[in-house]
């Protein structure tokens, strides 16, 4: 079985600017729950962008689920992401003119492979089950613009999880929640990832959450481009 993530001599910079990422090596086993931390500006979001194939590495190997994204075209990376990666953005990026249920089902409707991995019950039923597990099943018909931040966060998590992507990436999705709600959200996220056998990469600068993960990665420690 290949690694979930397997980086070698990865380098990335924006335009002709200074190196933001210079990571000699990083591997992550499948099924791990990894906590990635580092101060603001240390390149956490940039690294997630490279792993998701949104940003193209300048050098090195970007192994994700056994594929080297560095060898794929931008279009092939987009297709790879849609099929294999669930992404919870820092600001959630929900589609404002769609209801809760339509936001959640979107990846499965847009991507045939994600749809095929939805269990026999179908896309709507699976969305309902996910929504129930995150306790937002009473909100399905609501416009997302009428939700609280905590509710939006759970919609974003359901959308990332539908169709059981092998890799789930979350970029500080709990930063606006209080501690109790953060922990409850994480437990629900872990449960769904475990059920689907998904690997989770979770970014936060809040070290109090670290103990809940199977692996802890300090970005400044593995990133030679980091200011130390
Ligand atoms: P973090 O998520 O850890 O706060 P980022 O990955 O957002 O860090 O940023 C890492 C560095 O890259 C920072 O110095 C930031 O200013 C720079 N950076 C981030 N996004 C861009 C961009 N689109 N263009 C140029 N520089 C950027
Ligand atoms: Mg960030």
PDB file of C-alpha atoms and ligand atoms in Angstrom:
ATOM      1  CA  UNK A   1       0.000   0.000   0.000  1.00  0.00           C
ATOM      2  CA  UNK A   2       1.368   3.420  -0.934  1.00  0.00           C
ATOM      3  CA  UNK A   3       1.606   6.332   1.449  1.00  0.00           C
ATOM      4  CA  UNK A   4      -1.248   8.805   1.690  1.00  0.00           C
ATOM      5  CA  UNK A   5       1.332  11.559   1.365  1.00  0.00           C
ATOM      6  CA  UNK A   6       4.913  11.238   0.259  1.00  0.00           C
ATOM      7  CA  UNK A   7       6.903  14.439  -0.344  1.00  0.00           C
ATOM      8  CA  UNK A   8      10.504  14.599  -1.434  1.00  0.00           C
ATOM      9  CA  UNK A   9      12.546  17.773  -1.937  1.00  0.00           C
ATOM     10  CA  UNK A  10       9.391  19.787  -2.391  1.00  0.00           C
ATOM     11  CA  UNK A  11       9.913  23.433  -3.206  1.00  0.00           C
ATOM     12  CA  UNK A  12       7.277  26.071  -3.776  1.00  0.00           C
ATOM     13  CA  UNK A  13       7.203  29.852  -4.116  1.00  0.00           C
ATOM     14  CA  UNK A  14       4.661  32.370  -5.316  1.00  0.00           C
ATOM     15  CA  UNK A  15       5.830  33.859  -8.619  1.00  0.00           C
ATOM     16  CA  UNK A  16       9.485  34.801  -8.332  1.00  0.00           C
ATOM     17  CA  UNK A  17       9.279  35.463  -4.587  1.00  0.00           C
ATOM     18  CA  UNK A  18      11.210  33.774  -1.788  1.00  0.00           C
ATOM     19  CA  UNK A  19      10.754  30.049  -1.166  1.00  0.00           C
ATOM     20  CA  UNK A  20       7.716  29.470   0.996  1.00  0.00           C
ATOM     21  CA  UNK A  21       8.125  25.691   1.148  1.00  0.00           C
ATOM     22  CA  UNK A  22      11.377  23.719   1.095  1.00  0.00           C
ATOM     23  CA  UNK A  23      10.530  20.312   2.546  1.00  0.00           C
ATOM     24  CA  UNK A  24      13.208  17.620   2.141  1.00  0.00           C
ATOM     25  CA  UNK A  25      10.881  14.819   3.214  1.00  0.00           C
ATOM     26  CA  UNK A  26       7.442  14.101   4.603  1.00  0.00           C
ATOM     27  CA  UNK A  27       5.476  10.864   4.571  1.00  0.00           C
ATOM     28  CA  UNK A  28       2.094  10.113   6.037  1.00  0.00           C
ATOM     29  CA  UNK A  29       0.535   6.650   6.255  1.00  0.00           C
ATOM     30  CA  UNK A  30      -2.960   5.964   5.053  1.00  0.00           C
ATOM     31  CA  UNK A  31      -5.639   6.258   7.714  1.00  0.00           C
ATOM     32  CA  UNK A  32      -3.651   8.651   9.872  1.00  0.00           C
ATOM     33  CA  UNK A  33      -5.150  11.724  11.514  1.00  0.00           C
ATOM     34  CA  UNK A  34      -2.408  14.298  11.182  1.00  0.00           C
ATOM     35  CA  UNK A  35      -2.255  17.588  13.038  1.00  0.00           C
ATOM     36  CA  UNK A  36      -0.238  20.162  11.066  1.00  0.00           C
ATOM     37  CA  UNK A  37       0.717  23.274  13.000  1.00  0.00           C
ATOM     38  CA  UNK A  38       2.894  26.333  12.816  1.00  0.00           C
ATOM     39  CA  UNK A  39       2.562  30.081  13.286  1.00  0.00           C
ATOM     40  CA  UNK A  40       0.585  32.300  10.956  1.00  0.00           C
ATOM     41  CA  UNK A  41       2.492  32.805   7.703  1.00  0.00           C
ATOM     42  CA  UNK A  42       4.539  29.606   8.058  1.00  0.00           C
ATOM     43  CA  UNK A  43       3.050  28.098   4.881  1.00  0.00           C
ATOM     44  CA  UNK A  44       0.318  25.795   6.210  1.00  0.00           C
ATOM     45  CA  UNK A  45      -2.328  26.872   3.702  1.00  0.00           C
ATOM     46  CA  UNK A  46       0.268  26.856   0.913  1.00  0.00           C
ATOM     47  CA  UNK A  47       1.233  23.263   1.716  1.00  0.00           C
ATOM     48  CA  UNK A  48      -2.420  22.198   1.692  1.00  0.00           C
ATOM     49  CA  UNK A  49      -2.797  23.900  -1.706  1.00  0.00           C
ATOM     50  CA  UNK A  50       0.146  21.900  -3.071  1.00  0.00           C
ATOM     51  CA  UNK A  51      -1.222  18.639  -1.612  1.00  0.00           C
ATOM     52  CA  UNK A  52      -4.628  19.322  -3.136  1.00  0.00           C
ATOM     53  CA  UNK A  53      -3.061  20.178  -6.492  1.00  0.00           C
ATOM     54  CA  UNK A  54      -4.400  23.736  -6.459  1.00  0.00           C
ATOM     55  CA  UNK A  55      -0.812  25.035  -6.432  1.00  0.00           C
ATOM     56  CA  UNK A  56       1.932  23.535  -8.554  1.00  0.00           C
ATOM     57  CA  UNK A  57       5.238  22.662  -6.900  1.00  0.00           C
ATOM     58  CA  UNK A  58       8.326  24.251  -8.487  1.00  0.00           C
ATOM     59  CA  UNK A  59      10.497  21.245  -7.663  1.00  0.00           C
ATOM     60  CA  UNK A  60      10.344  17.814  -6.134  1.00  0.00           C
ATOM     61  CA  UNK A  61       7.950  14.954  -5.715  1.00  0.00           C
ATOM     62  CA  UNK A  62       4.395  15.531  -4.498  1.00  0.00           C
ATOM     63  CA  UNK A  63       3.118  12.029  -3.844  1.00  0.00           C
ATOM     64  CA  UNK A  64      -0.577  11.985  -2.946  1.00  0.00           C
ATOM     65  CA  UNK A  65      -2.358   8.616  -2.698  1.00  0.00           C
ATOM     66  CA  UNK A  66       0.329   7.046  -4.845  1.00  0.00           C
ATOM     67  CA  UNK A  67       0.273   9.617  -7.664  1.00  0.00           C
ATOM     68  CA  UNK A  68       2.981  12.216  -8.237  1.00  0.00           C
ATOM     69  CA  UNK A  69       0.979  15.416  -8.721  1.00  0.00           C
ATOM     70  CA  UNK A  70       4.105  17.111 -10.077  1.00  0.00           C
ATOM     71  CA  UNK A  71       3.792  14.963 -13.207  1.00  0.00           C
ATOM     72  CA  UNK A  72       0.131  15.861 -13.821  1.00  0.00           C
ATOM     73  CA  UNK A  73      -1.242  18.760 -15.877  1.00  0.00           C
ATOM     74  CA  UNK A  74      -3.374  21.377 -14.124  1.00  0.00           C
ATOM     75  CA  UNK A  75      -6.510  19.779 -15.592  1.00  0.00           C
ATOM     76  CA  UNK A  76      -5.441  16.314 -14.433  1.00  0.00           C
ATOM     77  CA  UNK A  77      -4.748  17.675 -10.943  1.00  0.00           C
ATOM     78  CA  UNK A  78      -8.239  19.238 -10.879  1.00  0.00           C
ATOM     79  CA  UNK A  79      -9.785  15.904 -11.826  1.00  0.00           C
ATOM     80  CA  UNK A  80      -7.659  14.087  -9.237  1.00  0.00           C
ATOM     81  CA  UNK A  81      -8.766  16.504  -6.518  1.00  0.00           C
ATOM     82  CA  UNK A  82     -12.459  16.241  -7.393  1.00  0.00           C
ATOM     83  CA  UNK A  83     -12.263  12.457  -7.266  1.00  0.00           C
ATOM     84  CA  UNK A  84     -10.028  11.802  -4.264  1.00  0.00           C
ATOM     85  CA  UNK A  85      -9.837  14.826  -1.965  1.00  0.00           C
ATOM     86  CA  UNK A  86     -12.333  16.448   0.377  1.00  0.00           C
ATOM     87  CA  UNK A  87     -11.300  19.981   1.328  1.00  0.00           C
ATOM     88  CA  UNK A  88     -12.695  22.019   4.218  1.00  0.00           C
ATOM     89  CA  UNK A  89     -11.621  25.599   3.588  1.00  0.00           C
ATOM     90  CA  UNK A  90     -10.738  28.063   6.301  1.00  0.00           C
ATOM     91  CA  UNK A  91     -13.679  30.275   5.315  1.00  0.00           C
ATOM     92  CA  UNK A  92     -15.769  27.211   4.320  1.00  0.00           C
ATOM     93  CA  UNK A  93     -16.463  28.534   0.762  1.00  0.00           C
ATOM     94  CA  UNK A  94     -20.072  27.345   0.778  1.00  0.00           C
ATOM     95  CA  UNK A  95     -22.117  28.229  -2.312  1.00  0.00           C
ATOM     96  CA  UNK A  96     -24.351  31.041  -0.991  1.00  0.00           C
ATOM     97  CA  UNK A  97     -27.267  30.544  -3.401  1.00  0.00           C
ATOM     98  CA  UNK A  98     -27.592  26.814  -2.636  1.00  0.00           C
ATOM     99  CA  UNK A  99     -29.377  25.227   0.299  1.00  0.00           C
ATOM    100  CA  UNK A 100     -27.578  23.137   2.901  1.00  0.00           C
ATOM    101  CA  UNK A 101     -28.480  19.826   1.213  1.00  0.00           C
ATOM    102  CA  UNK A 102     -27.416  21.084  -2.232  1.00  0.00           C
ATOM    103  CA  UNK A 103     -24.064  22.277  -0.866  1.00  0.00           C
ATOM    104  CA  UNK A 104     -23.449  18.886   0.750  1.00  0.00           C
ATOM    105  CA  UNK A 105     -24.356  16.826  -2.327  1.00  0.00           C
ATOM    106  CA  UNK A 106     -22.423  19.031  -4.785  1.00  0.00           C
ATOM    107  CA  UNK A 107     -19.148  17.010  -4.990  1.00  0.00           C
ATOM    108  CA  UNK A 108     -21.091  13.788  -5.570  1.00  0.00           C
ATOM    109  CA  UNK A 109     -23.230  15.421  -8.256  1.00  0.00           C
ATOM    110  CA  UNK A 110     -20.201  16.962  -9.988  1.00  0.00           C
ATOM    111  CA  UNK A 111     -17.928  13.921  -9.923  1.00  0.00           C
ATOM    112  CA  UNK A 112     -18.983  10.439 -11.131  1.00  0.00           C
ATOM    113  CA  UNK A 113     -16.332   8.624  -9.057  1.00  0.00           C
ATOM    114  CA  UNK A 114     -17.396  10.368  -5.854  1.00  0.00           C
ATOM    115  CA  UNK A 115     -20.999   9.537  -6.741  1.00  0.00           C
ATOM    116  CA  UNK A 116     -20.090   5.888  -7.353  1.00  0.00           C
ATOM    117  CA  UNK A 117     -18.549   5.638  -3.893  1.00  0.00           C
ATOM    118  CA  UNK A 118     -21.702   6.881  -2.193  1.00  0.00           C
ATOM    119  CA  UNK A 119     -23.269   3.832  -0.553  1.00  0.00           C
ATOM    120  CA  UNK A 120     -26.274   2.057  -2.095  1.00  0.00           C
ATOM    121  CA  UNK A 121     -28.736   4.393  -0.366  1.00  0.00           C
ATOM    122  CA  UNK A 122     -28.000   7.166  -2.884  1.00  0.00           C
ATOM    123  CA  UNK A 123     -26.621  10.686  -2.760  1.00  0.00           C
ATOM    124  CA  UNK A 124     -29.517  12.370  -0.898  1.00  0.00           C
ATOM    125  CA  UNK A 125     -29.718   9.636   1.749  1.00  0.00           C
ATOM    126  CA  UNK A 126     -25.968   9.694   2.258  1.00  0.00           C
ATOM    127  CA  UNK A 127     -26.032  13.473   2.626  1.00  0.00           C
ATOM    128  CA  UNK A 128     -28.809  13.062   5.182  1.00  0.00           C
ATOM    129  CA  UNK A 129     -26.819  10.492   7.155  1.00  0.00           C
ATOM    130  CA  UNK A 130     -23.746  12.744   7.184  1.00  0.00           C
ATOM    131  CA  UNK A 131     -25.849  15.747   8.174  1.00  0.00           C
ATOM    132  CA  UNK A 132     -27.432  13.730  10.991  1.00  0.00           C
ATOM    133  CA  UNK A 133     -24.007  12.628  12.243  1.00  0.00           C
ATOM    134  CA  UNK A 134     -22.975  16.272  12.498  1.00  0.00           C
ATOM    135  CA  UNK A 135     -26.383  17.242  13.902  1.00  0.00           C
ATOM    136  CA  UNK A 136     -27.463  19.592  11.126  1.00  0.00           C
ATOM    137  CA  UNK A 137     -30.178  17.400   9.589  1.00  0.00           C
ATOM    138  CA  UNK A 138     -32.850  19.855  10.735  1.00  0.00           C
ATOM    139  CA  UNK A 139     -31.296  22.576   8.550  1.00  0.00           C
ATOM    140  CA  UNK A 140     -31.207  20.866   5.146  1.00  0.00           C
ATOM    141  CA  UNK A 141     -33.604  23.197   3.322  1.00  0.00           C
ATOM    142  CA  UNK A 142     -32.123  26.392   4.730  1.00  0.00           C
ATOM    143  CA  UNK A 143     -30.042  28.786   2.659  1.00  0.00           C
ATOM    144  CA  UNK A 144     -26.488  28.561   3.983  1.00  0.00           C
ATOM    145  CA  UNK A 145     -26.446  32.334   4.411  1.00  0.00           C
ATOM    146  CA  UNK A 146     -28.831  31.917   7.362  1.00  0.00           C
ATOM    147  CA  UNK A 147     -26.559  29.575   9.319  1.00  0.00           C
ATOM    148  CA  UNK A 148     -24.302  30.284  12.272  1.00  0.00           C
ATOM    149  CA  UNK A 149     -20.548  29.886  11.797  1.00  0.00           C
ATOM    150  CA  UNK A 150     -20.595  26.549  13.658  1.00  0.00           C
ATOM    151  CA  UNK A 151     -23.390  25.275  11.431  1.00  0.00           C
ATOM    152  CA  UNK A 152     -21.603  26.417   8.260  1.00  0.00           C
ATOM    153  CA  UNK A 153     -18.495  24.591   9.413  1.00  0.00           C
ATOM    154  CA  UNK A 154     -20.422  21.349   9.758  1.00  0.00           C
ATOM    155  CA  UNK A 155     -21.990  21.780   6.291  1.00  0.00           C
ATOM    156  CA  UNK A 156     -18.480  22.281   4.876  1.00  0.00           C
ATOM    157  CA  UNK A 157     -17.329  19.091   6.627  1.00  0.00           C
ATOM    158  CA  UNK A 158     -20.267  17.071   5.238  1.00  0.00           C
ATOM    159  CA  UNK A 159     -19.504  18.382   1.747  1.00  0.00           C
ATOM    160  CA  UNK A 160     -15.846  17.360   2.102  1.00  0.00           C
ATOM    161  CA  UNK A 161     -16.815  13.884   3.352  1.00  0.00           C
ATOM    162  CA  UNK A 162     -19.488  12.894   0.825  1.00  0.00           C
ATOM    163  CA  UNK A 163     -18.400  10.120  -1.525  1.00  0.00           C
ATOM    164  CA  UNK A 164     -15.673   9.033   0.940  1.00  0.00           C
ATOM    165  CA  UNK A 165     -12.609  10.802  -0.479  1.00  0.00           C
ATOM    166  CA  UNK A 166      -9.388   8.982   0.489  1.00  0.00           C
ATOM    167  CA  UNK A 167      -7.831  12.227   1.688  1.00  0.00           C
ATOM    168  CA  UNK A 168      -9.613  14.866   3.754  1.00  0.00           C
ATOM    169  CA  UNK A 169      -7.877  18.207   4.186  1.00  0.00           C
ATOM    170  CA  UNK A 170      -9.113  20.805   6.656  1.00  0.00           C
ATOM    171  CA  UNK A 171      -7.635  24.289   6.991  1.00  0.00           C
ATOM    172  CA  UNK A 172      -8.229  25.707  10.487  1.00  0.00           C
ATOM    173  CA  UNK A 173     -11.963  25.015  10.293  1.00  0.00           C
ATOM    174  CA  UNK A 174     -12.435  25.313  14.050  1.00  0.00           C
ATOM    175  CA  UNK A 175     -10.740  28.633  14.666  1.00  0.00           C
ATOM    176  CA  UNK A 176     -13.995  30.483  15.313  1.00  0.00           C
ATOM    177  CA  UNK A 177     -15.480  27.919  17.702  1.00  0.00           C
ATOM    178  CA  UNK A 178     -15.147  27.619  21.461  1.00  0.00           C
ATOM    179  CA  UNK A 179     -13.206  24.664  22.854  1.00  0.00           C
ATOM    180  CA  UNK A 180     -16.099  22.313  23.711  1.00  0.00           C
ATOM    181  CA  UNK A 181     -17.656  22.690  20.292  1.00  0.00           C
ATOM    182  CA  UNK A 182     -14.271  22.285  18.612  1.00  0.00           C
ATOM    183  CA  UNK A 183     -13.719  18.967  20.358  1.00  0.00           C
ATOM    184  CA  UNK A 184     -17.206  17.698  19.525  1.00  0.00           C
ATOM    185  CA  UNK A 185     -16.741  18.675  15.892  1.00  0.00           C
ATOM    186  CA  UNK A 186     -13.385  16.906  15.729  1.00  0.00           C
ATOM    187  CA  UNK A 187     -14.796  13.680  17.186  1.00  0.00           C
ATOM    188  CA  UNK A 188     -17.520  13.651  14.540  1.00  0.00           C
ATOM    189  CA  UNK A 189     -15.008  14.380  11.782  1.00  0.00           C
ATOM    190  CA  UNK A 190     -12.741  11.559  13.032  1.00  0.00           C
ATOM    191  CA  UNK A 191     -15.628   9.087  13.158  1.00  0.00           C
ATOM    192  CA  UNK A 192     -16.612   9.782   9.555  1.00  0.00           C
ATOM    193  CA  UNK A 193     -12.991   9.579   8.355  1.00  0.00           C
ATOM    194  CA  UNK A 194     -12.552   6.261  10.178  1.00  0.00           C
ATOM    195  CA  UNK A 195     -15.698   4.814   8.653  1.00  0.00           C
ATOM    196  CA  UNK A 196     -14.512   5.742   5.161  1.00  0.00           C
ATOM    197  CA  UNK A 197     -10.881   4.798   5.850  1.00  0.00           C
ATOM    198  CA  UNK A 198      -9.862   8.351   4.910  1.00  0.00           C
ATOM    199  CA  UNK A 199      -6.581  10.002   5.837  1.00  0.00           C
ATOM    200  CA  UNK A 200      -7.052  13.375   7.523  1.00  0.00           C
ATOM    201  CA  UNK A 201      -4.703  16.356   7.397  1.00  0.00           C
ATOM    202  CA  UNK A 202      -5.954  18.974   9.811  1.00  0.00           C
ATOM    203  CA  UNK A 203      -4.336  22.384  10.135  1.00  0.00           C
ATOM    204  CA  UNK A 204      -4.568  24.465  13.253  1.00  0.00           C
ATOM    205  CA  UNK A 205      -2.418  26.789  15.294  1.00  0.00           C
ATOM    206  CA  UNK A 206      -4.308  25.682  18.402  1.00  0.00           C
ATOM    207  CA  UNK A 207      -1.996  23.163  20.103  1.00  0.00           C
ATOM    208  CA  UNK A 208      -4.667  22.192  22.664  1.00  0.00           C
ATOM    209  CA  UNK A 209      -6.205  19.952  19.970  1.00  0.00           C
ATOM    210  CA  UNK A 210      -2.951  18.139  19.194  1.00  0.00           C
ATOM    211  CA  UNK A 211      -3.498  15.193  21.568  1.00  0.00           C
ATOM    212  CA  UNK A 212      -6.560  14.028  19.631  1.00  0.00           C
ATOM    213  CA  UNK A 213      -4.489  13.145  16.560  1.00  0.00           C
ATOM    214  CA  UNK A 214      -2.362  10.105  15.665  1.00  0.00           C
ATOM    215  CA  UNK A 215       0.430  12.214  14.224  1.00  0.00           C
ATOM    216  CA  UNK A 216       1.682  15.706  14.869  1.00  0.00           C
ATOM    217  CA  UNK A 217       3.715  17.677  12.323  1.00  0.00           C
ATOM    218  CA  UNK A 218       5.386  21.003  13.030  1.00  0.00           C
ATOM    219  CA  UNK A 219       5.674  22.781   9.688  1.00  0.00           C
ATOM    220  CA  UNK A 220       8.568  25.053  10.757  1.00  0.00           C
ATOM    221  CA  UNK A 221      10.448  21.894  11.795  1.00  0.00           C
ATOM    222  CA  UNK A 222      10.176  20.138   8.418  1.00  0.00           C
ATOM    223  CA  UNK A 223      10.245  23.283   6.273  1.00  0.00           C
ATOM    224  CA  UNK A 224      13.743  24.577   5.608  1.00  0.00           C
ATOM    225  CA  UNK A 225      12.308  27.749   4.085  1.00  0.00           C
ATOM    226  CA  UNK A 226      10.728  28.687   7.404  1.00  0.00           C
ATOM    227  CA  UNK A 227      12.116  31.593   9.363  1.00  0.00           C
ATOM    228  CA  UNK A 228      13.452  30.098  12.564  1.00  0.00           C
TER     229      UNK A 228
HETATM  230  P1  LIG B   1      -0.280  30.061   6.917  1.00  0.00           P
HETATM  231  O1  LIG B   1      -1.434  29.319   6.335  1.00  0.00           O
HETATM  232  O2  LIG B   1       0.639  29.190   7.739  1.00  0.00           O
HETATM  233  O3  LIG B   1      -0.699  31.253   7.705  1.00  0.00           O
HETATM  234  P2  LIG B   1       0.319  30.794   4.181  1.00  0.00           P
HETATM  235  O4  LIG B   1       0.559  29.526   3.465  1.00  0.00           O
HETATM  236  O5  LIG B   1      -0.996  31.453   3.983  1.00  0.00           O
HETATM  237  O6  LIG B   1       0.651  30.607   5.730  1.00  0.00           O
HETATM  238  O7  LIG B   1       1.440  31.841   3.745  1.00  0.00           O
HETATM  239  C1  LIG B   1       2.816  31.497   3.700  1.00  0.00           C
HETATM  240  C2  LIG B   1       3.598  32.650   3.073  1.00  0.00           C
HETATM  241  O8  LIG B   1       3.241  32.799   1.700  1.00  0.00           O
HETATM  242  C3  LIG B   1       3.341  34.012   3.728  1.00  0.00           C
HETATM  243  O9  LIG B   1       4.543  34.719   3.743  1.00  0.00           O
HETATM  244  C4  LIG B   1       2.328  34.650   2.802  1.00  0.00           C
HETATM  245  O10 LIG B   1       2.452  36.050   2.839  1.00  0.00           O
HETATM  246  C5  LIG B   1       2.730  34.109   1.446  1.00  0.00           C
HETATM  247  N1  LIG B   1       1.576  33.991   0.544  1.00  0.00           N
HETATM  248  C6  LIG B   1       0.424  33.307   0.787  1.00  0.00           C
HETATM  249  N2  LIG B   1      -0.410  33.372  -0.270  1.00  0.00           N
HETATM  250  C7  LIG B   1       0.220  34.113  -1.223  1.00  0.00           C
HETATM  251  C8  LIG B   1      -0.114  34.548  -2.547  1.00  0.00           C
HETATM  252  N3  LIG B   1      -1.284  34.192  -3.120  1.00  0.00           N
HETATM  253  N4  LIG B   1       0.785  35.292  -3.210  1.00  0.00           N
HETATM  254  C9  LIG B   1       1.976  35.619  -2.663  1.00  0.00           C
HETATM  255  N5  LIG B   1       2.360  35.269  -1.423  1.00  0.00           N
HETATM  256  C10 LIG B   1       1.495  34.514  -0.695  1.00  0.00           C
HETATM  257 MG1  LIG B   2      -3.549  29.598   6.552  1.00  0.00          MG
END
